[in-house]
């Protein structure tokens, strides 16, 4: 590095410690980037690339951003998954001997963002750590640095469950060790789209041991230590807002793997990856940022605890019973700011006066919340109101200390209220009333000395002075003033009182701002002592917000309170799909019933495309999930057991990242359901087998149905276009056929969207193609082919005979010996017998059949 200038050498030395980050290197009023950082940043941020002389043979690539507007540039980089190291000047350039000392004061990464402008207020931003142990055992730790929330889970069921668990939360960065296998690192980045960071140290420092002292599992503590060490190394500041670690007992929550969460579109849609159109979009009637995040967490982890669910239903029932009071609650909640993230900023040391003003405003609303809750009939709501801590001591402190309209920054004054600090009041008085005080002093001295020409003046060299002409010096009592300067016709004096006031007046503004800054830092430290109580208050207010959201949407959409049963019965009367119902708005949604019990374990659903089979299946799952988060459900009546897991295979999509075809994805998702489901699970399988040939698909579909029936025992909804499978009801006593009704009217198909007992009689595929406005010539041709197939269908394509030895549906009639050629056989019959249908694709078979049909017509 000797060939570079000392400043560039300093840059390179610091950059060597942050090779995976953009180094924002402070030079005066700019953050500068050099070398490869400059090349990449100029592309990513679309800023001008320049160069400078760095002492070497070639000019150094350089780009920069103003420090006062750096936040947006940093946000841009972090949102793209990059890390940014902030390198500041840590000594006064005027006092520096040589190169100004610089240090990295913070590493900003996707998982450690604290700036409110970089965060989605309705979304948690988790930093996770992943620690691998032997025998498919992993520890997952989550920390939301912006709120202080910490939690952890032990996964003992393999890598796929690790991926599903991480997918289930908004994780933006994962801290791992170098020992994690490369293929697992690759799957984390490819399938979860997260930033990977590394931490080796796992020893937990003393200040943080209290956060896990209630935990016995050593593996959890090791993972927590790994994450805390990473935070200490990168953030270099207090983490006093971190809450005690909560253990996530995965077996206490409804199991939702990554496939099911995606297929059911719980928090985002499959196509647009946005909230609108998801179940979260429908349910979110929260009015606080804390409540919105809490709702999403509840939706990601539905409960298995019946008592807690019944308690939530009580809350919702109580809130629905009084519309006016509930609206009063909503109005008060709207004025409460994000207490969780305010706590985070206080602890992190980046809170400003306006943040504390928001905190004060929020606390003024708590007594009103308590008063409203006390008027409800529901005892649980009354208890919740009683448990809200108004933090009157903190509110009074903030009311006494803060002005009503403080500035954004904490170094420009006007933060602290008058009367809070005597010394500050003196500075302000001197600053605001200095000239008035000087005028009053001049008047007083004229009266005391009898010298009418006496005046008080000011210059930059001597400051304030009392000037008396030489003609009047004899009127001045000896020793009254201290001589300061002699002029040709006058003398200038000072007094101790004037000197003292001079210091106050001249430095009042500067001292006032400095003192305000120190008082604000002290105030921030005082607020820090209330963090634990504030976090408890935030937790309860966020719960109240979610529950009122449930009550609001339930009343608006006509949802009913579900009944949790201990038997295996599923009874949904006039159930609706919550998202489709909302999207349809004024259109008439057709509700449908669902009935399942021990004798009706599998519902085999047939019916034409677009008739609503998939919607029907999804609505069952969404009703179950809504019931198990404590919300009322879109149905006239719902009697439900508590399901332990939900598995889905709905819709066809290639997994391009993993290089897997639609059929492979279909099989993997089916396998996951079949191997993980229990008798208490719910399985939704939509048209399994359609990704391969007709016979293969039909065989797989039947085998899956039989396996679920005989070995799994889970409640299952299975939709299919293989109408031959409907005869399985004759042999599988816990399988029932249902279908979506459609009618043909004047050559057009009319979808009634009604679920009825029994199998569908036809598929109406060509009618659907006609609705899609395929070319008329194509539709006519398809109709001809269909007619021919229906008239000429051979036993080879029938699947109606049950094999005696396996009790399984056979796709072929039993083979018979090949007969000798009859002299009466026509050429067409001979051709038909010579065809090997097993080696023909469906399209080849149709074409061959069409040629034979044309040949037969010519013979007629």
Tab-separated table of C-alpha atoms in Angstrom, residues 535-716:
chain	number	residue	atom	x	y	z
A	535	UNK	CA	-42.764	-3.126	25.606
A	536	UNK	CA	-45.405	-4.791	27.785
A	537	UNK	CA	-47.834	-1.969	27.002
A	538	UNK	CA	-47.062	-2.266	23.283
A	539	UNK	CA	-47.729	-6.017	23.382
A	540	UNK	CA	-51.176	-5.559	24.914
A	541	UNK	CA	-52.174	-2.683	22.661
A	542	UNK	CA	-51.130	-4.667	19.576
A	543	UNK	CA	-53.261	-7.624	20.742
A	544	UNK	CA	-56.227	-5.306	21.272
A	545	UNK	CA	-55.736	-3.890	17.783
A	546	UNK	CA	-55.737	-7.353	16.170
A	547	UNK	CA	-58.836	-8.417	18.098
A	548	UNK	CA	-60.753	-5.288	17.125
A	549	UNK	CA	-59.634	-5.962	13.539
A	550	UNK	CA	-61.188	-9.441	13.762
A	551	UNK	CA	-64.376	-7.955	15.183
A	552	UNK	CA	-64.548	-5.245	12.514
A	553	UNK	CA	-64.096	-7.575	9.528
A	554	UNK	CA	-66.386	-10.208	11.077
A	555	UNK	CA	-69.212	-7.712	11.422
A	556	UNK	CA	-68.620	-6.120	8.017
A	557	UNK	CA	-68.545	-9.450	6.154
A	558	UNK	CA	-71.065	-11.405	8.230
A	559	UNK	CA	-68.631	-13.942	9.711
A	560	UNK	CA	-69.798	-16.326	12.449
A	561	UNK	CA	-68.172	-17.666	15.581
A	562	UNK	CA	-66.731	-21.154	14.973
A	563	UNK	CA	-67.377	-24.027	17.342
A	564	UNK	CA	-64.318	-26.099	18.252
A	565	UNK	CA	-65.190	-29.760	18.608
A	566	UNK	CA	-63.178	-32.590	20.117
A	567	UNK	CA	-64.423	-35.204	17.651
A	568	UNK	CA	-63.546	-35.579	13.975
A	569	UNK	CA	-66.549	-33.727	12.609
A	570	UNK	CA	-66.159	-30.928	10.058
A	571	UNK	CA	-69.395	-29.113	9.362
A	572	UNK	CA	-69.396	-25.838	7.454
A	573	UNK	CA	-72.783	-24.426	6.514
A	574	UNK	CA	-72.774	-21.951	3.607
A	575	UNK	CA	-69.052	-21.408	3.714
A	576	UNK	CA	-67.418	-18.745	1.539
A	577	UNK	CA	-63.932	-17.959	0.308
A	578	UNK	CA	-63.037	-14.734	2.193
A	579	UNK	CA	-60.846	-13.252	-0.554
A	580	UNK	CA	-63.051	-14.159	-3.537
A	581	UNK	CA	-66.088	-12.881	-1.662
A	582	UNK	CA	-64.419	-9.510	-1.047
A	583	UNK	CA	-63.143	-9.194	-4.607
A	584	UNK	CA	-66.588	-9.965	-6.046
A	585	UNK	CA	-68.048	-7.098	-3.975
A	586	UNK	CA	-71.643	-6.658	-5.091
A	587	UNK	CA	-71.765	-9.882	-7.118
A	588	UNK	CA	-73.610	-12.792	-5.594
A	589	UNK	CA	-71.158	-15.273	-4.115
A	590	UNK	CA	-72.466	-18.850	-4.086
A	591	UNK	CA	-71.797	-20.405	-0.633
A	592	UNK	CA	-71.318	-24.140	-0.171
A	593	UNK	CA	-71.506	-26.689	2.610
A	594	UNK	CA	-68.819	-29.093	3.788
A	595	UNK	CA	-69.449	-32.160	5.851
A	596	UNK	CA	-66.774	-34.653	6.918
A	597	UNK	CA	-66.466	-37.076	9.797
A	598	UNK	CA	-64.905	-40.436	10.633
A	599	UNK	CA	-67.063	-42.126	7.996
A	600	UNK	CA	-66.403	-39.441	5.390
A	601	UNK	CA	-62.662	-38.879	5.466
A	602	UNK	CA	-62.006	-38.127	1.773
A	603	UNK	CA	-64.075	-35.951	-0.546
A	604	UNK	CA	-63.384	-36.705	-4.217
A	605	UNK	CA	-64.389	-33.601	-6.161
A	606	UNK	CA	-65.201	-33.684	-9.868
A	607	UNK	CA	-66.553	-31.069	-12.195
A	608	UNK	CA	-65.523	-28.908	-15.138
A	609	UNK	CA	-62.674	-26.437	-15.166
A	610	UNK	CA	-63.596	-22.957	-13.915
A	611	UNK	CA	-66.502	-24.398	-11.945
A	612	UNK	CA	-64.928	-23.625	-8.555
A	613	UNK	CA	-63.277	-26.845	-7.350
A	614	UNK	CA	-60.032	-25.137	-6.325
A	615	UNK	CA	-61.890	-22.242	-4.699
A	616	UNK	CA	-63.981	-24.706	-2.700
A	617	UNK	CA	-60.884	-26.520	-1.478
A	618	UNK	CA	-59.040	-23.337	-0.585
A	619	UNK	CA	-62.001	-21.909	1.286
A	620	UNK	CA	-62.071	-24.944	3.571
A	621	UNK	CA	-58.404	-24.444	4.449
A	622	UNK	CA	-58.786	-20.679	4.930
A	623	UNK	CA	-61.805	-21.161	7.197
A	624	UNK	CA	-59.749	-23.588	9.300
A	625	UNK	CA	-56.826	-21.149	9.515
A	626	UNK	CA	-59.092	-18.217	10.405
A	627	UNK	CA	-60.692	-20.286	13.158
A	628	UNK	CA	-57.281	-21.271	14.528
A	629	UNK	CA	-56.008	-17.698	14.783
A	630	UNK	CA	-59.083	-16.704	16.807
A	631	UNK	CA	-61.104	-14.956	14.102
A	632	UNK	CA	-64.702	-15.583	13.161
A	633	UNK	CA	-65.176	-17.351	9.833
A	634	UNK	CA	-67.062	-16.741	6.539
A	635	UNK	CA	-69.880	-19.221	7.044
A	636	UNK	CA	-73.344	-19.337	8.563
A	637	UNK	CA	-72.090	-22.035	10.898
A	638	UNK	CA	-68.766	-23.836	11.361
A	639	UNK	CA	-68.056	-26.816	13.587
A	640	UNK	CA	-64.385	-27.719	13.361
A	641	UNK	CA	-61.779	-29.872	15.078
A	642	UNK	CA	-58.325	-28.431	15.727
A	643	UNK	CA	-56.106	-29.496	12.825
A	644	UNK	CA	-52.410	-29.984	13.534
A	645	UNK	CA	-51.127	-29.467	9.954
A	646	UNK	CA	-52.373	-28.372	6.543
A	647	UNK	CA	-50.839	-29.638	3.315
A	648	UNK	CA	-51.734	-28.383	-0.130
A	649	UNK	CA	-51.002	-29.141	-3.738
A	650	UNK	CA	-52.999	-26.557	-5.668
A	651	UNK	CA	-52.065	-25.029	-9.004
A	652	UNK	CA	-49.298	-25.906	-11.442
A	653	UNK	CA	-45.980	-24.087	-11.353
A	654	UNK	CA	-42.406	-24.916	-12.242
A	655	UNK	CA	-39.721	-24.394	-9.612
A	656	UNK	CA	-37.299	-22.680	-11.967
A	657	UNK	CA	-34.777	-21.924	-9.237
A	658	UNK	CA	-34.363	-25.593	-8.418
A	659	UNK	CA	-34.662	-26.635	-12.050
A	660	UNK	CA	-37.708	-28.775	-11.320
A	661	UNK	CA	-40.649	-29.312	-13.661
A	662	UNK	CA	-44.297	-28.865	-12.793
A	663	UNK	CA	-44.716	-32.606	-12.366
A	664	UNK	CA	-41.666	-32.926	-10.104
A	665	UNK	CA	-42.912	-30.053	-7.918
A	666	UNK	CA	-46.288	-31.760	-7.809
A	667	UNK	CA	-44.754	-35.039	-6.698
A	668	UNK	CA	-42.513	-33.393	-4.081
A	669	UNK	CA	-45.434	-31.543	-2.547
A	670	UNK	CA	-47.549	-34.714	-2.566
A	671	UNK	CA	-44.722	-36.662	-0.954
A	672	UNK	CA	-44.348	-34.024	1.752
A	673	UNK	CA	-48.041	-34.288	2.594
A	674	UNK	CA	-48.170	-38.085	2.553
A	675	UNK	CA	-45.119	-38.521	4.771
A	676	UNK	CA	-45.828	-35.759	7.310
A	677	UNK	CA	-49.617	-35.782	7.704
A	678	UNK	CA	-51.405	-37.356	10.667
A	679	UNK	CA	-55.033	-38.280	11.328
A	680	UNK	CA	-55.521	-34.717	12.639
A	681	UNK	CA	-54.232	-33.085	9.437
A	682	UNK	CA	-55.993	-31.515	6.467
A	683	UNK	CA	-54.788	-32.331	2.945
A	684	UNK	CA	-55.825	-30.513	-0.222
A	685	UNK	CA	-54.768	-32.137	-3.504
A	686	UNK	CA	-55.850	-30.507	-6.742
A	687	UNK	CA	-55.721	-32.617	-9.905
A	688	UNK	CA	-52.698	-34.689	-8.938
A	689	UNK	CA	-51.173	-36.486	-11.932
A	690	UNK	CA	-52.074	-34.019	-14.667
A	691	UNK	CA	-48.410	-33.235	-15.277
A	692	UNK	CA	-47.728	-36.613	-16.898
A	693	UNK	CA	-49.432	-38.967	-19.371
A	694	UNK	CA	-53.064	-39.897	-18.846
A	695	UNK	CA	-52.439	-43.454	-17.660
A	696	UNK	CA	-49.517	-42.549	-15.417
A	697	UNK	CA	-51.472	-39.672	-13.915
A	698	UNK	CA	-54.544	-41.767	-13.286
A	699	UNK	CA	-52.509	-44.549	-11.702
A	700	UNK	CA	-50.702	-42.121	-9.389
A	701	UNK	CA	-53.905	-40.345	-8.447
A	702	UNK	CA	-55.616	-43.589	-7.490
A	703	UNK	CA	-52.611	-44.860	-5.558
A	704	UNK	CA	-52.384	-41.571	-3.608
A	705	UNK	CA	-56.067	-41.671	-2.714
A	706	UNK	CA	-55.799	-45.253	-1.517
A	707	UNK	CA	-52.655	-44.490	0.496
A	708	UNK	CA	-54.311	-41.553	2.269
A	709	UNK	CA	-57.400	-43.686	2.921
A	710	UNK	CA	-55.588	-46.750	4.216
A	711	UNK	CA	-52.440	-45.397	5.892
A	712	UNK	CA	-52.710	-41.654	6.638
A	713	UNK	CA	-56.293	-41.108	7.731
A	714	UNK	CA	-56.183	-37.332	7.280
A	715	UNK	CA	-59.195	-35.307	6.210
A	716	UNK	CA	-58.607	-34.898	2.471
